[in-house]
Short mmCIF file of C-alpha atoms and ligand atoms in Angstrom, two decimals:
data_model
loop_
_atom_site.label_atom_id
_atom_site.label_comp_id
_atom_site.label_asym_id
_atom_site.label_seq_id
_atom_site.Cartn_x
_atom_site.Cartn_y
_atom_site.Cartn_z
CA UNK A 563 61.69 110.58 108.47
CA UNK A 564 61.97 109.96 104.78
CA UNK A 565 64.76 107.76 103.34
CA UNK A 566 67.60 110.57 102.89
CA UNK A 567 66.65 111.79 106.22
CA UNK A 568 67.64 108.07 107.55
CA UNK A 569 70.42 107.54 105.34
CA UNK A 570 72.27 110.94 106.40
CA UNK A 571 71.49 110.01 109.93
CA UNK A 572 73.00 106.65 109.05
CA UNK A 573 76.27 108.29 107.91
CA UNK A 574 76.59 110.62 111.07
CA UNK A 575 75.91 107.76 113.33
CA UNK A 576 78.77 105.53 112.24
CA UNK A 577 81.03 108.82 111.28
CA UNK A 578 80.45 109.47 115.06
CA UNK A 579 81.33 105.89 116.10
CA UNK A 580 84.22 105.32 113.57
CA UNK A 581 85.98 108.18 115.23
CA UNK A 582 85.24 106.69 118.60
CA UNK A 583 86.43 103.36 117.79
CA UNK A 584 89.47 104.36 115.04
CA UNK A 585 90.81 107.73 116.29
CA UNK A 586 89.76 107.93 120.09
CA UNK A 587 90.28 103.91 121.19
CA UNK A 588 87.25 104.68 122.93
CA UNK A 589 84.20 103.04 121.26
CA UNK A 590 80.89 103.08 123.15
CA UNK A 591 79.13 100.38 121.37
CA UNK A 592 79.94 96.59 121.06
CA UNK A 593 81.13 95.15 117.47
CA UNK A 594 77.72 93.83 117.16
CA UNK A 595 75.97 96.73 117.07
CA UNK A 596 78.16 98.52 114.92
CA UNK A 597 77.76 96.57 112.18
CA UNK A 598 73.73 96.46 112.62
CA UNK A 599 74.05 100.02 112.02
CA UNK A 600 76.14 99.05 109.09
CA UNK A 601 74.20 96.65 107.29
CA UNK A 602 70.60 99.14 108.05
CA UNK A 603 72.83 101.64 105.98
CA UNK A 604 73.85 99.20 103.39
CA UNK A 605 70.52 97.98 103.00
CA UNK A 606 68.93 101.31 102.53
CA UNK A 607 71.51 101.85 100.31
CA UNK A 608 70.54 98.91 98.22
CA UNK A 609 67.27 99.94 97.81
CA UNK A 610 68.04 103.52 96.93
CA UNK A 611 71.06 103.98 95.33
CA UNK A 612 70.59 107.13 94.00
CA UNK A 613 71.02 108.39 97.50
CA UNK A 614 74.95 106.69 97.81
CA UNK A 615 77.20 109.30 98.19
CA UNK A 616 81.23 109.53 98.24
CA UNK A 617 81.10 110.36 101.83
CA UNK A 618 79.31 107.25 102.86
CA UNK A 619 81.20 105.29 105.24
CA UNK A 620 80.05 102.58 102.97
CA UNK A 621 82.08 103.98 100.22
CA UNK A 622 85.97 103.68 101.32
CA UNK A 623 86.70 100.88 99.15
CA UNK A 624 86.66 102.09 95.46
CA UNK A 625 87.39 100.62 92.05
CA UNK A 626 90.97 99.48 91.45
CA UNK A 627 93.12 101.94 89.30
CA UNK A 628 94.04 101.07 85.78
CA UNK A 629 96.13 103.84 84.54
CA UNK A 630 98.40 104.62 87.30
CA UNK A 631 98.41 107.25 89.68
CA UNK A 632 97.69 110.79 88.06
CA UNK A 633 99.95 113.52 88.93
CA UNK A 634 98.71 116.24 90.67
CA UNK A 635 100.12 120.04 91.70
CA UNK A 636 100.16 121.09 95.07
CA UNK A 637 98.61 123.86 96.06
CA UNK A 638 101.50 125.65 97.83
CA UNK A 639 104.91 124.06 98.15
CA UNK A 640 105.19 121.61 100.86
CA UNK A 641 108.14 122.07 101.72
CA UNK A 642 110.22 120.20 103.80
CA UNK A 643 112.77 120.77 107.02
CA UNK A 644 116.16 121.35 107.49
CA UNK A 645 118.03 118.89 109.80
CA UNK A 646 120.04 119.54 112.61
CA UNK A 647 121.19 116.90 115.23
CA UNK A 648 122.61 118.09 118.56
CA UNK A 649 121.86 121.57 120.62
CA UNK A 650 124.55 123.52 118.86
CA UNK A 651 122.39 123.50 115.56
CA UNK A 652 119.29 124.21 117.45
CA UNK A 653 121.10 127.00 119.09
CA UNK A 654 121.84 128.60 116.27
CA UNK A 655 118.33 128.05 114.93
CA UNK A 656 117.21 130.13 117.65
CA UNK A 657 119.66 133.36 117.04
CA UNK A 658 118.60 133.24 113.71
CA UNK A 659 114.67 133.84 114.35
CA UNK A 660 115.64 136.28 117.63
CA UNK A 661 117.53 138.23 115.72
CA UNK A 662 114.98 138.38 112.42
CA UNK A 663 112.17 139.31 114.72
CA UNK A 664 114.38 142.18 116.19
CA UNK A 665 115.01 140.48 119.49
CA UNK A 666 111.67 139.16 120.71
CA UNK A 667 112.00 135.25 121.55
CA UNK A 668 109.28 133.38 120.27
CA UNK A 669 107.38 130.27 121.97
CA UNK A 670 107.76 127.22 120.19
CA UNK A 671 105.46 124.06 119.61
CA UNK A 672 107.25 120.76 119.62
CA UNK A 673 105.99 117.73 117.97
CA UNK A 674 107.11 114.62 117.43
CA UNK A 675 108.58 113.30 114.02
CA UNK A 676 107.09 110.68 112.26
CA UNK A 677 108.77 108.38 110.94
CA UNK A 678 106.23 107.54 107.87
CA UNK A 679 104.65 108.87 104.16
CA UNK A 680 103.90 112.81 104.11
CA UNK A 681 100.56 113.51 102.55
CA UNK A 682 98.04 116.38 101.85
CA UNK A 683 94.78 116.49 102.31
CA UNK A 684 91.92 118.28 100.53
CA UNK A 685 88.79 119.24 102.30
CA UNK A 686 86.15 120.77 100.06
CA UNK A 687 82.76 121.59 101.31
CA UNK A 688 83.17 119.76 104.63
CA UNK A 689 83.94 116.63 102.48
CA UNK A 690 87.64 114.78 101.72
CA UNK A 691 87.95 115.87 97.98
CA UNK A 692 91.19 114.47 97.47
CA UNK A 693 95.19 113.14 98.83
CA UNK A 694 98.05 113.11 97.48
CA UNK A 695 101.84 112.15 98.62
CA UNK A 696 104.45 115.09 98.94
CA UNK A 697 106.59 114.12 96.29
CA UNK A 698 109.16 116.71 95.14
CA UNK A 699 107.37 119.49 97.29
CA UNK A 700 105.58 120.75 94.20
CA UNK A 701 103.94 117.76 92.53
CA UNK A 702 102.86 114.18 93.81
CA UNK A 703 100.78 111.53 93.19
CA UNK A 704 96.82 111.54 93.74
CA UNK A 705 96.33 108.57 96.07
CA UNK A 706 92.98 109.90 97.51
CA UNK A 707 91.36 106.04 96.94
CA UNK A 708 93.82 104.19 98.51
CA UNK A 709 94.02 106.89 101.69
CA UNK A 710 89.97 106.73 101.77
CA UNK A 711 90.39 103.55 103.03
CA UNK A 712 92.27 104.62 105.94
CA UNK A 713 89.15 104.41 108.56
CA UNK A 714 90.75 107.11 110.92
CA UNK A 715 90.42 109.57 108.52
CA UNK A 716 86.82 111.48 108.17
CA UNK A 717 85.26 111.19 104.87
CA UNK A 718 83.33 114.05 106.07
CA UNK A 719 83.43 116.46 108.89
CA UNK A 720 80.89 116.55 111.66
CA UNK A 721 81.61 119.82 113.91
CA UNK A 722 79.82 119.65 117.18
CA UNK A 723 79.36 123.55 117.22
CA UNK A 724 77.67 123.18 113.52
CA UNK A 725 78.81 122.77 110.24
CA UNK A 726 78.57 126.31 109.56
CA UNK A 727 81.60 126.58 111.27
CA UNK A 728 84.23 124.14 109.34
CA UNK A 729 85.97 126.28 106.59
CA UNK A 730 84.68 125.51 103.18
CA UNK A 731 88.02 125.04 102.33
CA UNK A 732 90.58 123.42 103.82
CA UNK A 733 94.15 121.75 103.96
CA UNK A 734 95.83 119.18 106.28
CA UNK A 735 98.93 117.74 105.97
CA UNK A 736 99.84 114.35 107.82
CA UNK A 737 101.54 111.43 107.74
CA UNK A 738 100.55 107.58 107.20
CA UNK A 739 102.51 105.52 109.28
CA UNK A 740 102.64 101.82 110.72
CA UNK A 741 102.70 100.64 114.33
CA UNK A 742 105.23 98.77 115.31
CA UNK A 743 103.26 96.26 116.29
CA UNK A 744 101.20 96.01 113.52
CA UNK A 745 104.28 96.32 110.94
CA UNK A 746 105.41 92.87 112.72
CA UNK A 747 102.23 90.98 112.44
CA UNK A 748 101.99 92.51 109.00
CA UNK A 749 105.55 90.82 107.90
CA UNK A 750 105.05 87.69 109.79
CA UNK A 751 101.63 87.37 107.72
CA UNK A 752 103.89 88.44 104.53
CA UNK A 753 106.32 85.38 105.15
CA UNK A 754 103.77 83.06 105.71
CA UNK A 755 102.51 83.13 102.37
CA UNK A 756 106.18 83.57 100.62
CA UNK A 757 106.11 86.66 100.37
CA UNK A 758 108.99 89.34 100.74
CA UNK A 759 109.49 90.59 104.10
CA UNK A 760 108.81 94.63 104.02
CA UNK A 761 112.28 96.54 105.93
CA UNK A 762 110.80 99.06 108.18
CA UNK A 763 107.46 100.19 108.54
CA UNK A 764 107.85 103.17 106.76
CA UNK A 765 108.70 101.05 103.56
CA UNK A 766 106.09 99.43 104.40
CA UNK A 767 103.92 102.20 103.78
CA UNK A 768 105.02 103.77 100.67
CA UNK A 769 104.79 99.99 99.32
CA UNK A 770 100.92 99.79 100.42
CA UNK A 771 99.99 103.71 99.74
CA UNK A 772 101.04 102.59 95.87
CA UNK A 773 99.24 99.82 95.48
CA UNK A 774 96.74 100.17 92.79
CA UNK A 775 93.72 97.84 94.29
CA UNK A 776 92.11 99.56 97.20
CA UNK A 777 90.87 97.03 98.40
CA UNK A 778 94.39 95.56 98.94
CA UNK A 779 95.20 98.65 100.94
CA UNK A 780 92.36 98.41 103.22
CA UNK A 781 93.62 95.27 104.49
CA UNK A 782 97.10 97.03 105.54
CA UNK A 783 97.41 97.76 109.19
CA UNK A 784 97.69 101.79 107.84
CA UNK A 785 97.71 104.76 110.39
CA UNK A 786 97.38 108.62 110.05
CA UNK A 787 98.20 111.11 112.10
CA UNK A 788 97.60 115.24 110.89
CA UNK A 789 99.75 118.07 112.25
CA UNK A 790 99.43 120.87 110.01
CA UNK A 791 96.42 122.91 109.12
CA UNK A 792 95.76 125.79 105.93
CA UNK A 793 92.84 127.54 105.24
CA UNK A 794 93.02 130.18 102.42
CA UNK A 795 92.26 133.35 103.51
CA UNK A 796 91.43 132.62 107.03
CA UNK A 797 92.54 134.44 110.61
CA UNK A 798 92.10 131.10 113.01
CA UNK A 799 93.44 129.28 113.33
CA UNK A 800 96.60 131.64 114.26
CA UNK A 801 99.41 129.72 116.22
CA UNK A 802 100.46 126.20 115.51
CA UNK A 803 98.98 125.13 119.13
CA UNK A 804 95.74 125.99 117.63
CA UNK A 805 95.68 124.16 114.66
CA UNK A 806 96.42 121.02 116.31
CA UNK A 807 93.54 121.93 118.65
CA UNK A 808 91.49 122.36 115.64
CA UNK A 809 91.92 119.11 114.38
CA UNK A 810 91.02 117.48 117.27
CA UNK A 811 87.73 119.37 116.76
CA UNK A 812 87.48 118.53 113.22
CA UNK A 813 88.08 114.97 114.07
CA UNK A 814 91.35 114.39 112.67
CA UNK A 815 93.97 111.69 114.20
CA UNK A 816 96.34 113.73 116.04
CA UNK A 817 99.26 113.31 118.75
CA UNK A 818 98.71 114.42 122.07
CA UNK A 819 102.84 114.70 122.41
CA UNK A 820 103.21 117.45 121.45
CA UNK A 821 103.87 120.77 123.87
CA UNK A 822 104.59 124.65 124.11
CA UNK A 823 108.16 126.02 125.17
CA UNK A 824 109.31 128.97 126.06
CA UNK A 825 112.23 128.51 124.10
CA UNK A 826 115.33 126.72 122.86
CA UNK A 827 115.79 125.52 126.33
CA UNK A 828 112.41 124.18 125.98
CA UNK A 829 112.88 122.58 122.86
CA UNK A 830 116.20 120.66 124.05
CA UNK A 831 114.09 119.48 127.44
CA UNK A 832 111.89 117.82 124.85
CA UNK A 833 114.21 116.28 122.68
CA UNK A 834 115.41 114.89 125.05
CA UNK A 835 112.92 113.17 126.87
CA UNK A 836 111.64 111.77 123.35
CA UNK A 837 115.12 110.71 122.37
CA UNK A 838 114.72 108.73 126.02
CA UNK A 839 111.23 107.72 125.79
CA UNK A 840 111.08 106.43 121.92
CA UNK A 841 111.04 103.16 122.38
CA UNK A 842 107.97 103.23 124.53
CA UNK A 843 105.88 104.65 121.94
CA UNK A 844 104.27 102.05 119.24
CA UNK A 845 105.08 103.88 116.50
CA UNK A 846 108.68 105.10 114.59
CA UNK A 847 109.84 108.26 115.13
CA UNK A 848 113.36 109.76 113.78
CA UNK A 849 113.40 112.87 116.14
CA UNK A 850 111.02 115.90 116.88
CA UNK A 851 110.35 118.81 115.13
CA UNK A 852 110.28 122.70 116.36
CA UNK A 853 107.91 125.65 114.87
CA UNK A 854 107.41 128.80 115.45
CA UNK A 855 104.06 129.07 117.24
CA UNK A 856 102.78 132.07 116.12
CA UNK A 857 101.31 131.86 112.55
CA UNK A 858 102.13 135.42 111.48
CA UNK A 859 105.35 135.04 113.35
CA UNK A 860 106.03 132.35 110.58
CA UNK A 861 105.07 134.41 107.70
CA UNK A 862 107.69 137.09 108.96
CA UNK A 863 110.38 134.76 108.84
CA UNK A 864 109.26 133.24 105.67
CA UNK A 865 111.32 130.39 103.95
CA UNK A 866 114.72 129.85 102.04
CA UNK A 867 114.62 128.08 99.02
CA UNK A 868 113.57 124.62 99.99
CA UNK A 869 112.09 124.71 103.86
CA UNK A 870 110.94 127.43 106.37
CA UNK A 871 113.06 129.65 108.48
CA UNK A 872 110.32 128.82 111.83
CA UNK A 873 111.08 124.99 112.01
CA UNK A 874 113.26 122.55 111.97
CA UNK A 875 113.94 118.52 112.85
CA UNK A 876 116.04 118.05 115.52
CA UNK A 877 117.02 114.00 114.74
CA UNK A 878 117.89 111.59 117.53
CA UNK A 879 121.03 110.18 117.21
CA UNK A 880 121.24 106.45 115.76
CA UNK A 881 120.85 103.69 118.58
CA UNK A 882 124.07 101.71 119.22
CA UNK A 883 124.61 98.43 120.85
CA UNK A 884 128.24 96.62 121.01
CA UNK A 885 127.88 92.93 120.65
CA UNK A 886 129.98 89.71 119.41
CA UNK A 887 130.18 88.40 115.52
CA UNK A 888 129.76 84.85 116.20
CA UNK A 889 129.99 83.30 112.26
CA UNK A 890 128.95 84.95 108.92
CA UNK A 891 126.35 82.78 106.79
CA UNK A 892 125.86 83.14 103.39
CA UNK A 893 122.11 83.77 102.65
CA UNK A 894 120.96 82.63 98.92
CA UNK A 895 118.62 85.24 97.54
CA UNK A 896 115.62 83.58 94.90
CA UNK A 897 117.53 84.95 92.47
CA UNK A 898 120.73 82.97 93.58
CA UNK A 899 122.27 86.25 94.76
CA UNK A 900 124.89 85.33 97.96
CA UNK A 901 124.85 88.06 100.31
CA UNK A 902 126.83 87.26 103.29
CA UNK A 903 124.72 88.13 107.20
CA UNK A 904 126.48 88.62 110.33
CA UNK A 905 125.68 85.94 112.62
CA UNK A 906 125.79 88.06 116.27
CA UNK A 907 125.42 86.85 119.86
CA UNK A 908 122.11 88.40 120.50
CA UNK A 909 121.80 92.08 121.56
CA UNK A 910 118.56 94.27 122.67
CA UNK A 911 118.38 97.87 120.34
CA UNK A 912 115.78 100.10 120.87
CA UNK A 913 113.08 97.62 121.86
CA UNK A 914 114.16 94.64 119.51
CA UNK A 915 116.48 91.70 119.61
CA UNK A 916 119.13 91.64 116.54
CA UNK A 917 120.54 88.29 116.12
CA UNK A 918 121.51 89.37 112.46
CA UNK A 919 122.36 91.77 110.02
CA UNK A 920 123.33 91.72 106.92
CA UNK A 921 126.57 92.65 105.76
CA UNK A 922 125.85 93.34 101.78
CA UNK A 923 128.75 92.03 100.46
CA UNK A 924 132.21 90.58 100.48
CA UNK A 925 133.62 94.27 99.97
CA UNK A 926 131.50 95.57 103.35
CA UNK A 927 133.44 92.69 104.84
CA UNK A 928 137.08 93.51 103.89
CA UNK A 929 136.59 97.07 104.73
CA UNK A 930 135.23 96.64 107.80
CA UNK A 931 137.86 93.96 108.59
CA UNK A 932 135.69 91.58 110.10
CA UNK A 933 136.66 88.34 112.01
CA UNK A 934 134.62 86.06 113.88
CA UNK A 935 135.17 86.64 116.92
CA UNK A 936 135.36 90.37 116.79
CA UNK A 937 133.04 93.00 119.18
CA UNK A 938 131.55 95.01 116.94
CA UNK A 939 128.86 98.41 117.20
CA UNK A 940 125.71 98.10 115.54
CA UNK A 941 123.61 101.28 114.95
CA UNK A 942 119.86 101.17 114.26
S1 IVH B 1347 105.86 119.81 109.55
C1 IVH B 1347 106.78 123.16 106.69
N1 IVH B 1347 105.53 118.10 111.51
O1 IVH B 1347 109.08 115.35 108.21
C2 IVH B 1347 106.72 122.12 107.73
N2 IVH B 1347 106.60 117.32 109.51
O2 IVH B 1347 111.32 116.96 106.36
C3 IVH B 1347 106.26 120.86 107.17
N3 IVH B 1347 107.19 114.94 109.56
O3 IVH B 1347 107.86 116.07 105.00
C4 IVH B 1347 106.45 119.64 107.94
N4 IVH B 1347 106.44 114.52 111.59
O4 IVH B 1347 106.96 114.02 106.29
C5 IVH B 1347 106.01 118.28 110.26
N5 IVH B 1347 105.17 116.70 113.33
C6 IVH B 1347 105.62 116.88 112.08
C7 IVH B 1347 106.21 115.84 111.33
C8 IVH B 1347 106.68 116.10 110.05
C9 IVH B 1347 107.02 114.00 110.52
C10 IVH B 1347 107.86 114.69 108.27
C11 IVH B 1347 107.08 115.16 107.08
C12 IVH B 1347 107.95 116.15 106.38
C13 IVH B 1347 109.29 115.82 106.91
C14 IVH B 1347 110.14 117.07 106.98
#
């Protein structure tokens, strides 16, 4: 075997074990070995570097950025969904595609919603060619070096029935997210070293996808799930259900929550089991979402002017837990900004213990009409 021949079979190799390891939780070979493989790449590498290529696994940690983040156009809009928040809405939602497809009832696929940073994904050649955030729907920002680092995400695509078979061109859209855990350990690392505390995980997110050092973003506890799939001028996949089937094949990070329904019975079953069972996942997620399965169902219905008439979000409603105010502090910002926190007898919401919240300001506090003493409701 001549050195290409070994360095490709390099890259396959740990391709094939980063997915077991980052995307399956399932590796089959110890630390130890892993890197072995690693370092045999690296070192061949070394020796030729002619033969490094973008798609090495080697190569997810690029030069820092010194202009910014460039702009780029999306290929289609991305557009996204309209909200609705109890069955009545979804109801509705369902006339409204009965009646446009002259009576027939649809299945639908349910997902869950992510609570993190939409982003597209360009695969060109079998190869990640570039990533960008949403943005307005039309334009966003080319982050394709700091999601490279993401080590769930394939570089390249490996198709066990050959690579003949992966379209030569090819969209996914997904979002970056943050366990919960990890968002925790993140923070408590953050504080440590005097730094700012991030809110949520999904802040936490946008604030590492912008950072301009990859390497930086490496380090961040970053996830990625995909859910949507577009190939230009290509019959299959042709329901929703496939796609995500699809990029299981391809490789792809994807949630196995997600079912088929008959209909809008279906989709309120789901909802609420999720709006249940959220706390037991280890991510964020603000609701599910509904689509049409069928893909040329979808291109019947088509979209309004800023989301598609085949989904929706169906939000859960906000967590609330009554508890007492025990005594409002007065927190001094670095600044020397006085915001005043409520001090509250200790309360579990949606799998974490609030002892405090903040209360903004003195205004928040006359409206409210707050006393110590006082029971109060605290949504999440
Ligand atoms: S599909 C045209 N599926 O929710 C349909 N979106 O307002 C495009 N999101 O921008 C979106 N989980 O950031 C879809 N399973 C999921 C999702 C999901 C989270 C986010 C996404 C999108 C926003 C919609």
């Amino acid at each position: 075997m001549d050195q290409k021949q070994e360095i490709e079979r390099l890259h396959a190799l740990i391709s094939y074990h980063d997915h077991r390891y980052y995307v399956l939780a399932d590796p089959e070979i110890s630390d130890r070995e892993y890197d072995s493989l690693f370092k045999r790449l690296e070192d061949f590498e070394r020796q030729n570097p002619d033969l490094i290529t973008p798609d090495s696994p080697t190569q997810r940690i690029g030069d820092a950025l010194t202009t910014g983040f460039q702009s780029v156009s999306h290929p289609f809009p991305l557009a996204s969904l309209q909200n609705s928040y109890d069955e009545g809405d979804l109801r509705e939602f369902n006339q409204r595609i009965v009646q446009a497809l002259d009576g027939r009832q649809p299945e639908y696929v349910c997902e869950l919603k992510f609570d993190g940073v939409a982003v597209i994904l360009k695969y060109e050649g079998g190869k990640l060619a570039s990533g960008a955030t949403r943005g307005d729907g039309e334009q966003g920002d080319d982050i394709t070096a700091n999601l490279r680092t993401i080590r769930a995400l394939p570089l390249r695509i490996y198709l066990s029935s050959g690579q003949e078979n992966v379209d030569p061109l090819f969209y996914v859209r997904g979002e970056v997210y943050m366990n919960k855990a990890d968002f925790l350990s993140f923070n408590e690392e953050r504080v440590s070293v005097g730094e700012k505390p991030f809110a949520n995980p999904r802040n936490s997110v946008a604030g590492s996808l912008k950072l301009m050092e990859p390497r930086s973003v490496a380090k961040r506890p970053l996830a990625v799930v995909a859910y949507g799939y577009h190939a230009p001028g290509t019959e299959k996949p042709s329901t929703q259900a496939e796609a995500l089937e699809l990029l299981v094949q391809l490789g792809f990070p994807t949630s196995p929550h997600w079912t088929v329904v008959k209909d809008d019975k279906g989709v309120v079953d789901y909802w609420q089991k999720w709006q249940e069972m959220r706390d037991q996942l280890p991510f964020e997620i603000d609701g599910v979402v509904v689509k049409v399965n069928s893909f040329s169902d979808q291109k019947q219905l088509g979209m309004t002017a800023r989301s598609p008439r085949w989904a929706m979000a169906f939000k859960f409603s906000a967590r609330q837990a009554t508890t007492r105010l025990n005594d409002i502090v007065l927190q001094i910002g670095r600044t020397g900004a006085i915001t005043p926190v409520a001090d509250l007898e200790s309360v579990s919401l949606g799998g974490v213990t609030i002892r405090r919240a903040t209360l903004h300001n003195f205004e928040e506090i006359k409206r409210l009409d707050l006393r110590i003493g006082d029971t109060v409701v605290l949504e999440r």
